[in-house]
mmCIF file of C-alpha atoms in Angstrom:
data_model
loop_
_atom_site.group_PDB
_atom_site.id
_atom_site.type_symbol
_atom_site.label_atom_id
_atom_site.label_comp_id
_atom_site.label_asym_id
_atom_site.label_seq_id
_atom_site.Cartn_x
_atom_site.Cartn_y
_atom_site.Cartn_z
ATOM 1 C CA UNK A 1 -93.435 16.454 80.266
ATOM 2 C CA UNK A 2 -90.487 14.240 80.496
ATOM 3 C CA UNK A 3 -90.945 10.611 79.693
ATOM 4 C CA UNK A 4 -90.602 8.890 83.031
ATOM 5 C CA UNK A 5 -90.997 5.376 81.607
ATOM 6 C CA UNK A 6 -87.565 5.436 80.087
ATOM 7 C CA UNK A 7 -85.955 5.892 83.497
ATOM 8 C CA UNK A 8 -87.759 2.960 85.127
ATOM 9 C CA UNK A 9 -86.055 -0.443 84.575
ATOM 10 C CA UNK A 10 -88.402 -3.342 83.631
ATOM 11 C CA UNK A 11 -87.864 -6.155 86.042
ATOM 12 C CA UNK A 12 -89.969 -8.730 84.113
ATOM 13 C CA UNK A 13 -88.106 -8.494 80.861
ATOM 14 C CA UNK A 14 -85.112 -10.550 82.127
ATOM 15 C CA UNK A 15 -85.379 -14.391 82.055
ATOM 16 C CA UNK A 16 -83.667 -16.607 84.516
ATOM 17 C CA UNK A 17 -81.321 -19.258 83.058
ATOM 18 C CA UNK A 18 -82.652 -22.922 83.135
ATOM 19 C CA UNK A 19 -80.436 -25.368 84.901
ATOM 20 C CA UNK A 20 -80.020 -28.700 83.186
ATOM 21 C CA UNK A 21 -78.969 -31.726 85.123
ATOM 22 C CA UNK A 22 -76.149 -33.714 83.794
ATOM 23 C CA UNK A 23 -76.684 -37.419 83.020
ATOM 24 C CA UNK A 24 -74.590 -38.337 85.982
ATOM 25 C CA UNK A 25 -76.876 -36.459 88.341
ATOM 26 C CA UNK A 26 -79.998 -37.896 86.691
ATOM 27 C CA UNK A 27 -79.077 -41.475 87.572
ATOM 28 C CA UNK A 28 -77.510 -40.589 90.852
ATOM 29 C CA UNK A 29 -78.672 -42.713 93.759
ATOM 30 C CA UNK A 30 -79.882 -45.639 91.511
ATOM 31 C CA UNK A 31 -78.039 -48.951 91.057
ATOM 32 C CA UNK A 32 -77.206 -49.954 87.547
ATOM 33 C CA UNK A 33 -78.473 -53.558 86.750
ATOM 34 C CA UNK A 34 -75.752 -56.170 86.471
ATOM 35 C CA UNK A 35 -77.436 -58.168 83.639
ATOM 36 C CA UNK A 36 -79.496 -56.614 80.925
ATOM 37 C CA UNK A 37 -81.848 -59.083 79.138
ATOM 38 C CA UNK A 38 -82.820 -58.611 75.584
ATOM 39 C CA UNK A 39 -86.220 -59.533 74.222
ATOM 40 C CA UNK A 40 -84.854 -62.568 72.324
ATOM 41 C CA UNK A 41 -83.336 -63.984 75.536
ATOM 42 C CA UNK A 42 -86.617 -63.652 77.410
ATOM 43 C CA UNK A 43 -88.461 -65.519 74.651
ATOM 44 C CA UNK A 44 -85.873 -68.294 74.624
ATOM 45 C CA UNK A 45 -86.098 -68.800 78.390
ATOM 46 C CA UNK A 46 -89.889 -68.871 78.224
ATOM 47 C CA UNK A 47 -89.821 -71.551 75.545
ATOM 48 C CA UNK A 48 -87.339 -73.592 77.579
ATOM 49 C CA UNK A 49 -89.540 -73.440 80.683
ATOM 50 C CA UNK A 50 -92.603 -74.434 78.648
ATOM 51 C CA UNK A 51 -90.675 -77.373 77.195
ATOM 52 C CA UNK A 52 -89.621 -78.543 80.652
ATOM 53 C CA UNK A 53 -93.206 -78.317 81.912
ATOM 54 C CA UNK A 54 -94.458 -80.309 78.945
ATOM 55 C CA UNK A 55 -91.788 -82.949 79.532
ATOM 56 C CA UNK A 56 -92.793 -83.319 83.181
ATOM 57 C CA UNK A 57 -96.466 -83.663 82.241
ATOM 58 C CA UNK A 58 -95.619 -86.299 79.597
ATOM 59 C CA UNK A 59 -93.521 -88.317 82.079
ATOM 60 C CA UNK A 60 -96.368 -88.193 84.590
ATOM 61 C CA UNK A 61 -98.852 -89.500 81.999
ATOM 62 C CA UNK A 62 -96.492 -92.305 80.996
ATOM 63 C CA UNK A 63 -95.920 -93.392 84.596
ATOM 64 C CA UNK A 64 -99.599 -93.310 85.566
ATOM 65 C CA UNK A 65 -100.986 -94.734 82.365
ATOM 66 C CA UNK A 66 -98.467 -97.536 81.765
ATOM 67 C CA UNK A 67 -100.048 -99.974 84.157
ATOM 68 C CA UNK A 68 -103.514 -99.210 82.837
ATOM 69 C CA UNK A 69 -102.544 -99.844 79.210
ATOM 70 C CA UNK A 70 -100.854 -103.096 80.214
ATOM 71 C CA UNK A 71 -103.993 -104.238 81.989
ATOM 72 C CA UNK A 72 -106.114 -103.277 78.976
ATOM 73 C CA UNK A 73 -103.935 -105.513 76.805
ATOM 74 C CA UNK A 74 -104.264 -108.362 79.281
ATOM 75 C CA UNK A 75 -108.029 -107.923 79.429
ATOM 76 C CA UNK A 76 -108.448 -107.791 75.640
ATOM 77 C CA UNK A 77 -110.254 -110.779 73.980
ATOM 78 C CA UNK A 78 -107.279 -111.408 71.700
ATOM 79 C CA UNK A 79 -104.934 -111.930 74.658
ATOM 80 C CA UNK A 80 -107.412 -114.314 76.303
ATOM 81 C CA UNK A 81 -107.732 -116.367 73.096
ATOM 82 C CA UNK A 82 -103.945 -116.461 72.765
ATOM 83 C CA UNK A 83 -103.615 -117.595 76.383
ATOM 84 C CA UNK A 84 -106.105 -120.410 75.774
ATOM 85 C CA UNK A 85 -104.319 -121.570 72.611
ATOM 86 C CA UNK A 86 -100.846 -121.506 74.061
ATOM 87 C CA UNK A 87 -101.715 -123.108 77.379
ATOM 88 C CA UNK A 88 -100.367 -126.609 77.692
ATOM 89 C CA UNK A 89 -101.047 -128.073 81.117
ATOM 90 C CA UNK A 90 -98.566 -130.495 82.566
ATOM 91 C CA UNK A 91 -99.294 -134.178 83.086
ATOM 92 C CA UNK A 92 -97.260 -134.522 86.278
ATOM 93 C CA UNK A 93 -99.539 -133.170 88.995
ATOM 94 C CA UNK A 94 -102.765 -131.306 89.553
ATOM 95 C CA UNK A 95 -100.894 -128.387 91.117
ATOM 96 C CA UNK A 96 -99.359 -127.473 87.766
ATOM 97 C CA UNK A 97 -102.815 -126.908 86.282
ATOM 98 C CA UNK A 98 -103.578 -124.056 88.656
ATOM 99 C CA UNK A 99 -101.279 -121.568 86.939
ATOM 100 C CA UNK A 100 -99.536 -121.167 83.588
ATOM 101 C CA UNK A 101 -96.893 -118.899 85.154
ATOM 102 C CA UNK A 102 -95.576 -120.985 88.042
ATOM 103 C CA UNK A 103 -95.259 -124.627 89.068
ATOM 104 C CA UNK A 104 -96.471 -124.146 92.647
ATOM 105 C CA UNK A 105 -98.764 -121.771 94.561
ATOM 106 C CA UNK A 106 -95.873 -120.337 96.587
ATOM 107 C CA UNK A 107 -94.143 -118.930 93.534
ATOM 108 C CA UNK A 108 -97.467 -117.569 92.328
ATOM 109 C CA UNK A 109 -97.975 -115.713 95.625
ATOM 110 C CA UNK A 110 -94.423 -114.425 95.436
ATOM 111 C CA UNK A 111 -95.094 -113.140 91.954
ATOM 112 C CA UNK A 112 -98.254 -111.422 93.167
ATOM 113 C CA UNK A 113 -96.330 -109.776 96.027
ATOM 114 C CA UNK A 114 -93.648 -108.578 93.611
ATOM 115 C CA UNK A 115 -96.339 -107.107 91.409
ATOM 116 C CA UNK A 116 -97.904 -105.346 94.374
ATOM 117 C CA UNK A 117 -94.510 -103.998 95.515
ATOM 118 C CA UNK A 118 -93.747 -102.622 92.088
ATOM 119 C CA UNK A 119 -97.203 -101.049 91.988
ATOM 120 C CA UNK A 120 -96.705 -99.402 95.381
ATOM 121 C CA UNK A 121 -93.312 -97.985 94.339
ATOM 122 C CA UNK A 122 -94.951 -96.512 91.270
ATOM 123 C CA UNK A 123 -97.590 -94.936 93.491
ATOM 124 C CA UNK A 124 -94.966 -93.287 95.718
ATOM 125 C CA UNK A 125 -93.290 -91.715 92.694
ATOM 126 C CA UNK A 126 -96.512 -90.475 91.160
ATOM 127 C CA UNK A 127 -97.955 -89.112 94.411
ATOM 128 C CA UNK A 128 -95.654 -86.115 94.129
ATOM 129 C CA UNK A 129 -97.300 -85.235 90.825
ATOM 130 C CA UNK A 130 -100.971 -86.080 91.433
ATOM 131 C CA UNK A 131 -103.074 -88.013 93.928
ATOM 132 C CA UNK A 132 -105.346 -89.412 91.212
ATOM 133 C CA UNK A 133 -102.488 -91.211 89.475
ATOM 134 C CA UNK A 134 -101.827 -93.215 92.644
ATOM 135 C CA UNK A 135 -105.444 -94.259 92.818
ATOM 136 C CA UNK A 136 -105.362 -95.428 89.165
ATOM 137 C CA UNK A 137 -102.253 -97.510 89.749
ATOM 138 C CA UNK A 138 -103.774 -99.113 92.837
ATOM 139 C CA UNK A 139 -106.923 -100.081 90.921
ATOM 140 C CA UNK A 140 -104.829 -101.483 88.062
ATOM 141 C CA UNK A 141 -102.981 -103.734 90.518
ATOM 142 C CA UNK A 142 -106.307 -105.109 91.759
ATOM 143 C CA UNK A 143 -107.396 -105.675 88.180
ATOM 144 C CA UNK A 144 -104.161 -107.558 87.516
ATOM 145 C CA UNK A 145 -104.821 -109.913 90.406
ATOM 146 C CA UNK A 146 -108.396 -110.522 89.248
ATOM 147 C CA UNK A 147 -107.148 -111.177 85.706
ATOM 148 C CA UNK A 148 -104.622 -113.689 86.998
ATOM 149 C CA UNK A 149 -107.349 -115.599 88.842
ATOM 150 C CA UNK A 150 -109.650 -115.633 85.788
ATOM 151 C CA UNK A 151 -106.794 -116.918 83.614
ATOM 152 C CA UNK A 152 -106.245 -119.781 86.037
ATOM 153 C CA UNK A 153 -109.942 -120.700 85.877
ATOM 154 C CA UNK A 154 -109.900 -120.656 82.061
ATOM 155 C CA UNK A 155 -106.833 -122.868 81.967
ATOM 156 C CA UNK A 156 -108.419 -125.371 84.354
ATOM 157 C CA UNK A 157 -111.503 -125.570 82.109
ATOM 158 C CA UNK A 158 -109.345 -126.185 79.044
ATOM 159 C CA UNK A 159 -107.439 -128.923 80.801
ATOM 160 C CA UNK A 160 -110.605 -130.673 81.966
ATOM 161 C CA UNK A 161 -112.366 -130.374 78.607
ATOM 162 C CA UNK A 162 -109.581 -131.824 76.464
ATOM 163 C CA UNK A 163 -108.002 -135.028 77.710
ATOM 164 C CA UNK A 164 -105.401 -134.886 74.938
ATOM 165 C CA UNK A 165 -104.086 -131.696 76.588
ATOM 166 C CA UNK A 166 -105.107 -132.777 80.035
ATOM 167 C CA UNK A 167 -102.980 -132.890 83.110
ATOM 168 C CA UNK A 168 -103.969 -135.744 85.337
ATOM 169 C CA UNK A 169 -105.029 -139.197 84.126
ATOM 170 C CA UNK A 170 -108.741 -139.806 83.763
ATOM 171 C CA UNK A 171 -110.332 -141.910 86.508
ATOM 172 C CA UNK A 172 -110.629 -145.581 85.535
ATOM 173 C CA UNK A 173 -114.027 -146.112 83.954
ATOM 174 C CA UNK A 174 -113.574 -148.234 80.830
ATOM 175 C CA UNK A 175 -111.421 -151.253 80.210
ATOM 176 C CA UNK A 176 -109.702 -149.742 77.175
ATOM 177 C CA UNK A 177 -106.366 -151.246 76.103
ATOM 178 C CA UNK A 178 -103.540 -148.998 75.029
ATOM 179 C CA UNK A 179 -103.493 -148.378 71.271
ATOM 180 C CA UNK A 180 -100.870 -150.231 69.271
ATOM 181 C CA UNK A 181 -99.075 -147.761 66.979
ATOM 182 C CA UNK A 182 -101.947 -145.241 67.000
ATOM 183 C CA UNK A 183 -104.623 -147.683 65.910
ATOM 184 C CA UNK A 184 -107.298 -146.096 63.699
ATOM 185 C CA UNK A 185 -111.040 -146.277 64.425
ATOM 186 C CA UNK A 186 -113.602 -145.734 61.633
ATOM 187 C CA UNK A 187 -117.211 -145.410 62.810
ATOM 188 C CA UNK A 188 -119.902 -145.800 60.111
ATOM 189 C CA UNK A 189 -123.521 -145.142 61.120
ATOM 190 C CA UNK A 190 -126.121 -146.579 58.724
ATOM 191 C CA UNK A 191 -129.840 -146.085 58.031
ATOM 192 C CA UNK A 192 -130.175 -142.277 58.288
ATOM 193 C CA UNK A 193 -133.212 -140.851 56.515
ATOM 194 C CA UNK A 194 -136.104 -141.401 58.893
ATOM 195 C CA UNK A 195 -135.285 -139.156 61.874
ATOM 196 C CA UNK A 196 -133.479 -135.843 61.646
ATOM 197 C CA UNK A 197 -133.197 -135.633 65.450
ATOM 198 C CA UNK A 198 -131.452 -139.000 65.710
ATOM 199 C CA UNK A 199 -129.143 -138.108 62.836
ATOM 200 C CA UNK A 200 -128.106 -134.942 64.676
ATOM 201 C CA UNK A 201 -127.051 -137.002 67.690
ATOM 202 C CA UNK A 202 -124.390 -138.746 65.626
ATOM 203 C CA UNK A 203 -123.497 -135.722 63.506
ATOM 204 C CA UNK A 204 -122.636 -133.759 66.670
ATOM 205 C CA UNK A 205 -120.112 -136.277 67.984
ATOM 206 C CA UNK A 206 -116.720 -134.671 68.736
ATOM 207 C CA UNK A 207 -114.777 -136.919 66.348
ATOM 208 C CA UNK A 208 -115.091 -137.897 62.660
ATOM 209 C CA UNK A 209 -117.901 -140.300 61.820
ATOM 210 C CA UNK A 210 -119.358 -141.438 58.510
ATOM 211 C CA UNK A 211 -123.147 -141.333 58.216
ATOM 212 C CA UNK A 212 -124.902 -143.332 55.471
ATOM 213 C CA UNK A 213 -128.254 -141.946 54.279
ATOM 214 C CA UNK A 214 -130.948 -144.122 52.687
ATOM 215 C CA UNK A 215 -132.589 -142.703 49.536
ATOM 216 C CA UNK A 216 -136.249 -141.922 48.824
ATOM 217 C CA UNK A 217 -137.359 -141.687 52.464
ATOM 218 C CA UNK A 218 -139.394 -138.902 54.048
ATOM 219 C CA UNK A 219 -136.332 -137.127 55.482
ATOM 220 C CA UNK A 220 -133.494 -138.400 53.289
ATOM 221 C CA UNK A 221 -132.607 -134.930 51.991
ATOM 222 C CA UNK A 222 -132.988 -133.345 55.432
ATOM 223 C CA UNK A 223 -130.706 -135.897 57.070
ATOM 224 C CA UNK A 224 -128.175 -135.494 54.282
ATOM 225 C CA UNK A 225 -128.213 -131.747 54.859
ATOM 226 C CA UNK A 226 -127.602 -132.230 58.605
ATOM 227 C CA UNK A 227 -124.602 -134.460 57.944
ATOM 228 C CA UNK A 228 -123.174 -132.155 55.306
ATOM 229 C CA UNK A 229 -123.616 -129.042 57.462
ATOM 230 C CA UNK A 230 -121.973 -130.656 60.476
ATOM 231 C CA UNK A 231 -118.794 -131.438 58.537
ATOM 232 C CA UNK A 232 -119.156 -135.184 59.052
ATOM 233 C CA UNK A 233 -118.703 -137.577 56.120
ATOM 234 C CA UNK A 234 -121.807 -138.202 54.012
ATOM 235 C CA UNK A 235 -122.305 -141.392 51.971
ATOM 236 C CA UNK A 236 -125.218 -143.068 50.178
ATOM 237 C CA UNK A 237 -126.634 -146.143 51.899
ATOM 238 C CA UNK A 238 -127.676 -147.952 48.723
ATOM 239 C CA UNK A 239 -130.486 -150.508 49.298
ATOM 240 C CA UNK A 240 -129.917 -153.909 47.645
ATOM 241 C CA UNK A 241 -131.903 -157.126 47.552
ATOM 242 C CA UNK A 242 -131.065 -159.675 50.240
ATOM 243 C CA UNK A 243 -130.891 -163.422 49.793
ATOM 244 C CA UNK A 244 -133.670 -163.503 52.342
ATOM 245 C CA UNK A 245 -136.548 -162.459 50.099
ATOM 246 C CA UNK A 246 -138.715 -161.743 53.124
ATOM 247 C CA UNK A 247 -136.587 -158.709 53.875
ATOM 248 C CA UNK A 248 -137.686 -155.516 52.145
ATOM 249 C CA UNK A 249 -134.624 -153.330 51.391
ATOM 250 C CA UNK A 250 -136.837 -150.274 50.954
ATOM 251 C CA UNK A 251 -137.339 -147.748 48.144
ATOM 252 C CA UNK A 252 -134.593 -147.158 45.600
ATOM 253 C CA UNK A 253 -133.286 -150.722 45.947
ATOM 254 C CA UNK A 254 -131.308 -152.760 43.419
ATOM 255 C CA UNK A 255 -133.170 -156.016 42.731
ATOM 256 C CA UNK A 256 -132.137 -159.276 41.140
ATOM 257 C CA UNK A 257 -134.170 -158.689 37.963
ATOM 258 C CA UNK A 258 -132.309 -155.483 37.024
ATOM 259 C CA UNK A 259 -129.700 -155.296 34.307
ATOM 260 C CA UNK A 260 -126.454 -153.331 34.565
ATOM 261 C CA UNK A 261 -127.880 -150.267 32.823
ATOM 262 C CA UNK A 262 -130.886 -150.140 35.144
ATOM 263 C CA UNK A 263 -128.604 -150.567 38.144
ATOM 264 C CA UNK A 264 -126.329 -147.727 37.024
ATOM 265 C CA UNK A 265 -129.255 -145.420 36.308
ATOM 266 C CA UNK A 266 -130.859 -146.088 39.709
ATOM 267 C CA UNK A 267 -127.635 -145.591 41.656
ATOM 268 C CA UNK A 268 -126.958 -142.267 39.913
ATOM 269 C CA UNK A 269 -130.510 -141.143 40.676
ATOM 270 C CA UNK A 270 -130.069 -141.977 44.358
ATOM 271 C CA UNK A 271 -126.736 -140.176 44.516
ATOM 272 C CA UNK A 272 -128.263 -137.054 42.992
ATOM 273 C CA UNK A 273 -131.117 -137.110 45.507
ATOM 274 C CA UNK A 274 -128.756 -137.177 48.502
ATOM 275 C CA UNK A 275 -127.146 -134.080 47.064
ATOM 276 C CA UNK A 276 -123.626 -132.678 46.782
ATOM 277 C CA UNK A 277 -120.742 -133.681 48.981
ATOM 278 C CA UNK A 278 -121.306 -137.452 48.856
ATOM 279 C CA UNK A 279 -117.944 -139.119 49.459
ATOM 280 C CA UNK A 280 -118.872 -142.755 49.024
ATOM 281 C CA UNK A 281 -121.440 -145.529 49.133
ATOM 282 C CA UNK A 282 -122.119 -148.728 51.055
ATOM 283 C CA UNK A 283 -124.748 -151.423 50.717
ATOM 284 C CA UNK A 284 -127.925 -151.710 52.778
ATOM 285 C CA UNK A 285 -128.565 -155.450 53.159
ATOM 286 C CA UNK A 286 -127.803 -156.656 49.588
ATOM 287 C CA UNK A 287 -126.335 -160.114 50.049
ATOM 288 C CA UNK A 288 -127.946 -161.192 46.756
ATOM 289 C CA UNK A 289 -126.421 -158.290 44.807
ATOM 290 C CA UNK A 290 -122.960 -158.240 46.360
ATOM 291 C CA UNK A 291 -122.587 -161.981 45.720
ATOM 292 C CA UNK A 292 -123.246 -161.332 42.000
ATOM 293 C CA UNK A 293 -120.019 -160.087 40.398
ATOM 294 C CA UNK A 294 -121.766 -158.551 37.380
ATOM 295 C CA UNK A 295 -124.371 -156.624 39.355
ATOM 296 C CA UNK A 296 -121.979 -155.357 42.012
ATOM 297 C CA UNK A 297 -119.580 -154.553 39.176
ATOM 298 C CA UNK A 298 -122.210 -152.182 37.731
ATOM 299 C CA UNK A 299 -122.335 -150.407 41.087
ATOM 300 C CA UNK A 300 -118.548 -150.061 41.164
ATOM 301 C CA UNK A 301 -118.618 -148.587 37.656
ATOM 302 C CA UNK A 302 -120.771 -145.728 38.936
ATOM 303 C CA UNK A 303 -118.458 -145.198 41.912
ATOM 304 C CA UNK A 304 -115.486 -144.972 39.581
ATOM 305 C CA UNK A 305 -117.332 -142.558 37.294
ATOM 306 C CA UNK A 306 -118.383 -140.281 40.174
ATOM 307 C CA UNK A 307 -115.012 -140.465 41.945
ATOM 308 C CA UNK A 308 -116.390 -141.904 45.181
ATOM 309 C CA UNK A 309 -115.433 -144.986 47.200
ATOM 310 C CA UNK A 310 -117.373 -148.177 47.882
ATOM 311 C CA UNK A 311 -117.583 -149.713 51.345
ATOM 312 C CA UNK A 312 -118.664 -153.345 51.452
ATOM 313 C CA UNK A 313 -120.813 -153.892 54.545
ATOM 314 C CA UNK A 314 -119.991 -157.610 54.322
ATOM 315 C CA UNK A 315 -123.572 -158.831 54.746
ATOM 316 C CA UNK A 316 -122.418 -162.114 53.223
ATOM 317 C CA UNK A 317 -119.162 -164.008 53.268
ATOM 318 C CA UNK A 318 -119.679 -164.772 49.554
ATOM 319 C CA UNK A 319 -119.341 -161.161 48.482
ATOM 320 C CA UNK A 320 -117.848 -160.634 45.031
ATOM 321 C CA UNK A 321 -117.126 -156.942 45.545
ATOM 322 C CA UNK A 322 -113.365 -157.424 46.132
ATOM 323 C CA UNK A 323 -113.008 -159.475 42.941
ATOM 324 C CA UNK A 324 -115.062 -157.008 40.880
ATOM 325 C CA UNK A 325 -112.930 -154.142 42.236
ATOM 326 C CA UNK A 326 -109.726 -156.027 41.408
ATOM 327 C CA UNK A 327 -110.832 -156.488 37.816
ATOM 328 C CA UNK A 328 -111.391 -152.714 37.557
ATOM 329 C CA UNK A 329 -108.180 -151.809 39.373
ATOM 330 C CA UNK A 330 -110.193 -150.133 42.131
ATOM 331 C CA UNK A 331 -109.618 -149.848 45.856
ATOM 332 C CA UNK A 332 -112.637 -150.556 48.046
ATOM 333 C CA UNK A 333 -113.170 -150.779 51.793
ATOM 334 C CA UNK A 334 -114.669 -153.597 53.828
ATOM 335 C CA UNK A 335 -116.197 -153.738 57.262
ATOM 336 C CA UNK A 336 -113.670 -155.728 59.284
ATOM 337 C CA UNK A 337 -115.005 -155.299 62.823
ATOM 338 C CA UNK A 338 -118.216 -156.380 64.603
ATOM 339 C CA UNK A 339 -121.534 -154.583 64.269
ATOM 340 C CA UNK A 340 -121.775 -152.380 67.330
ATOM 341 C CA UNK A 341 -125.513 -152.549 68.043
ATOM 342 C CA UNK A 342 -126.718 -156.042 67.185
ATOM 343 C CA UNK A 343 -127.971 -156.064 70.772
ATOM 344 C CA UNK A 344 -129.193 -152.659 71.956
ATOM 345 C CA UNK A 345 -127.927 -152.298 75.504
ATOM 346 C CA UNK A 346 -125.034 -150.365 76.989
ATOM 347 C CA UNK A 347 -123.230 -153.479 78.196
ATOM 348 C CA UNK A 348 -123.628 -155.354 74.907
ATOM 349 C CA UNK A 349 -122.522 -152.412 72.756
ATOM 350 C CA UNK A 350 -119.575 -151.698 75.040
ATOM 351 C CA UNK A 351 -118.474 -155.302 74.617
ATOM 352 C CA UNK A 352 -118.670 -154.987 70.809
ATOM 353 C CA UNK A 353 -116.633 -151.748 70.907
ATOM 354 C CA UNK A 354 -113.931 -153.515 72.919
ATOM 355 C CA UNK A 355 -113.884 -156.162 70.177
ATOM 356 C CA UNK A 356 -113.443 -153.421 67.580
ATOM 357 C CA UNK A 357 -110.496 -152.031 69.544
ATOM 358 C CA UNK A 358 -108.853 -155.459 69.435
ATOM 359 C CA UNK A 359 -109.270 -155.502 65.647
ATOM 360 C CA UNK A 360 -107.727 -152.032 65.383
ATOM 361 C CA UNK A 361 -104.735 -153.060 67.476
ATOM 362 C CA UNK A 362 -104.176 -156.201 65.389
ATOM 363 C CA UNK A 363 -104.863 -154.845 61.898
ATOM 364 C CA UNK A 364 -104.105 -151.155 62.378
ATOM 365 C CA UNK A 365 -107.613 -150.040 61.353
ATOM 366 C CA UNK A 366 -111.093 -151.104 62.485
ATOM 367 C CA UNK A 367 -114.134 -150.232 60.331
ATOM 368 C CA UNK A 368 -117.247 -150.781 62.433
ATOM 369 C CA UNK A 369 -120.950 -150.121 61.785
ATOM 370 C CA UNK A 370 -123.844 -148.913 63.932
ATOM 371 C CA UNK A 371 -127.358 -147.724 63.080
ATOM 372 C CA UNK A 372 -128.920 -144.285 63.513
ATOM 373 C CA UNK A 373 -132.411 -145.094 64.758
ATOM 374 C CA UNK A 374 -131.792 -148.508 66.258
ATOM 375 C CA UNK A 375 -129.447 -147.373 69.032
ATOM 376 C CA UNK A 376 -129.887 -143.580 69.114
ATOM 377 C CA UNK A 377 -130.976 -143.644 72.751
ATOM 378 C CA UNK A 378 -127.695 -145.182 73.949
ATOM 379 C CA UNK A 379 -124.868 -145.331 71.421
ATOM 380 C CA UNK A 380 -124.215 -141.594 70.723
ATOM 381 C CA UNK A 381 -123.927 -140.832 74.444
ATOM 382 C CA UNK A 382 -121.725 -143.887 75.000
ATOM 383 C CA UNK A 383 -119.351 -142.932 72.193
ATOM 384 C CA UNK A 384 -119.141 -139.348 73.460
ATOM 385 C CA UNK A 385 -118.397 -140.632 76.947
ATOM 386 C CA UNK A 386 -115.691 -143.006 75.701
ATOM 387 C CA UNK A 387 -114.035 -140.497 73.389
ATOM 388 C CA UNK A 388 -111.635 -138.823 75.890
ATOM 389 C CA UNK A 389 -110.561 -142.221 77.219
ATOM 390 C CA UNK A 390 -109.879 -143.498 73.691
ATOM 391 C CA UNK A 391 -107.797 -140.415 72.965
ATOM 392 C CA UNK A 392 -105.894 -140.852 76.218
ATOM 393 C CA UNK A 393 -105.032 -144.412 75.209
ATOM 394 C CA UNK A 394 -103.652 -143.259 71.861
ATOM 395 C CA UNK A 395 -106.428 -144.132 69.387
ATOM 396 C CA UNK A 396 -107.043 -141.943 66.340
ATOM 397 C CA UNK A 397 -110.215 -141.455 64.308
ATOM 398 C CA UNK A 398 -110.734 -141.399 60.555
ATOM 399 C CA UNK A 399 -113.259 -141.768 57.739
ATOM 400 C CA UNK A 400 -112.904 -143.993 54.663
ATOM 401 C CA UNK A 401 -112.199 -140.998 52.433
ATOM 402 C CA UNK A 402 -109.208 -139.961 54.546
ATOM 403 C CA UNK A 403 -107.920 -143.526 54.488
ATOM 404 C CA UNK A 404 -108.391 -143.619 50.706
ATOM 405 C CA UNK A 405 -106.417 -140.419 50.199
ATOM 406 C CA UNK A 406 -103.748 -141.387 52.699
ATOM 407 C CA UNK A 407 -104.422 -138.307 54.811
ATOM 408 C CA UNK A 408 -103.512 -138.105 58.489
ATOM 409 C CA UNK A 409 -106.173 -139.237 60.918
ATOM 410 C CA UNK A 410 -107.864 -137.157 63.613
#
């Protein structure tokens, strides 16, 4: 049987050729991009945009936070203290006390308007960035106005509290003459040691005073501590026998029957009791002792040894203290003005103070004496009341130790 399969052609054995598109046909119909960006370029542009965004945010913070930081500086305690120290009110008119920035209210209002205008312009710029920044700037402007008003109030208080810095003249109240060449006033207050409360009244005066403490009393050490702690000048008020034997000088007194060694020992004991910081000594009564050159000389020897001064209260015109000091080449002080409180009344003491001012204007320095307990109800308040008027008239205040050292007066 003939093989028929060999005569039949196999249609499935022939493969059709695959057509491949050329590159030109593959991209046909598509536009070729004009600019091709590389990865490095994309990163660089991204960084640049981020930098610009950061810069805009930083500028916005600066513009919105500038006013707030300025107000914080103005409101800080250090700036207020500096404003108080540097403020010097004018003496010409009361209007100049109302502001440290301008001489009249009109200029102050103009300055406030300028500040408000500048604040509003800042708000218009920042409103494009954020609404909250405008609100912060507006509140800072209000705070600035409130700060300006508080500064004015502080300055007015300073001017009224200190007549030496003050603006307008004080109302006439005392008949105080003008000081001749800055006349010096030295106030010495004797007899401390009985009442701590009365001693505090004098120790708290706003100008230098010298307080003399009696030894061996119930509150001698306490009163000495009050004087020392207050910064006022502390001296020993050494009791001495008077020519009037009926007068009792009190405990720790130098009597006529004592020799020089006994006197020196007693005075040193009294000085040690009063404690550290004693600058000098004056006599309590003592006309019998100060009129005896040998006995008062023994007292001066102790003063020289301890490096303190002696103030002669001048209880007698026959005092030998100046002569005894001359023989020892010492400098002592003497009361050269009236006793302030011989008569305890406001009118009488005011009259004596006027007499002391006359002495200061004639001699350059007036050393006057009052007494702690005798006039405590009137004299401390009177001196405090007179103080600004005395300063206004040109008087200065000192203690014997500052006079001794040649230091400038208060």
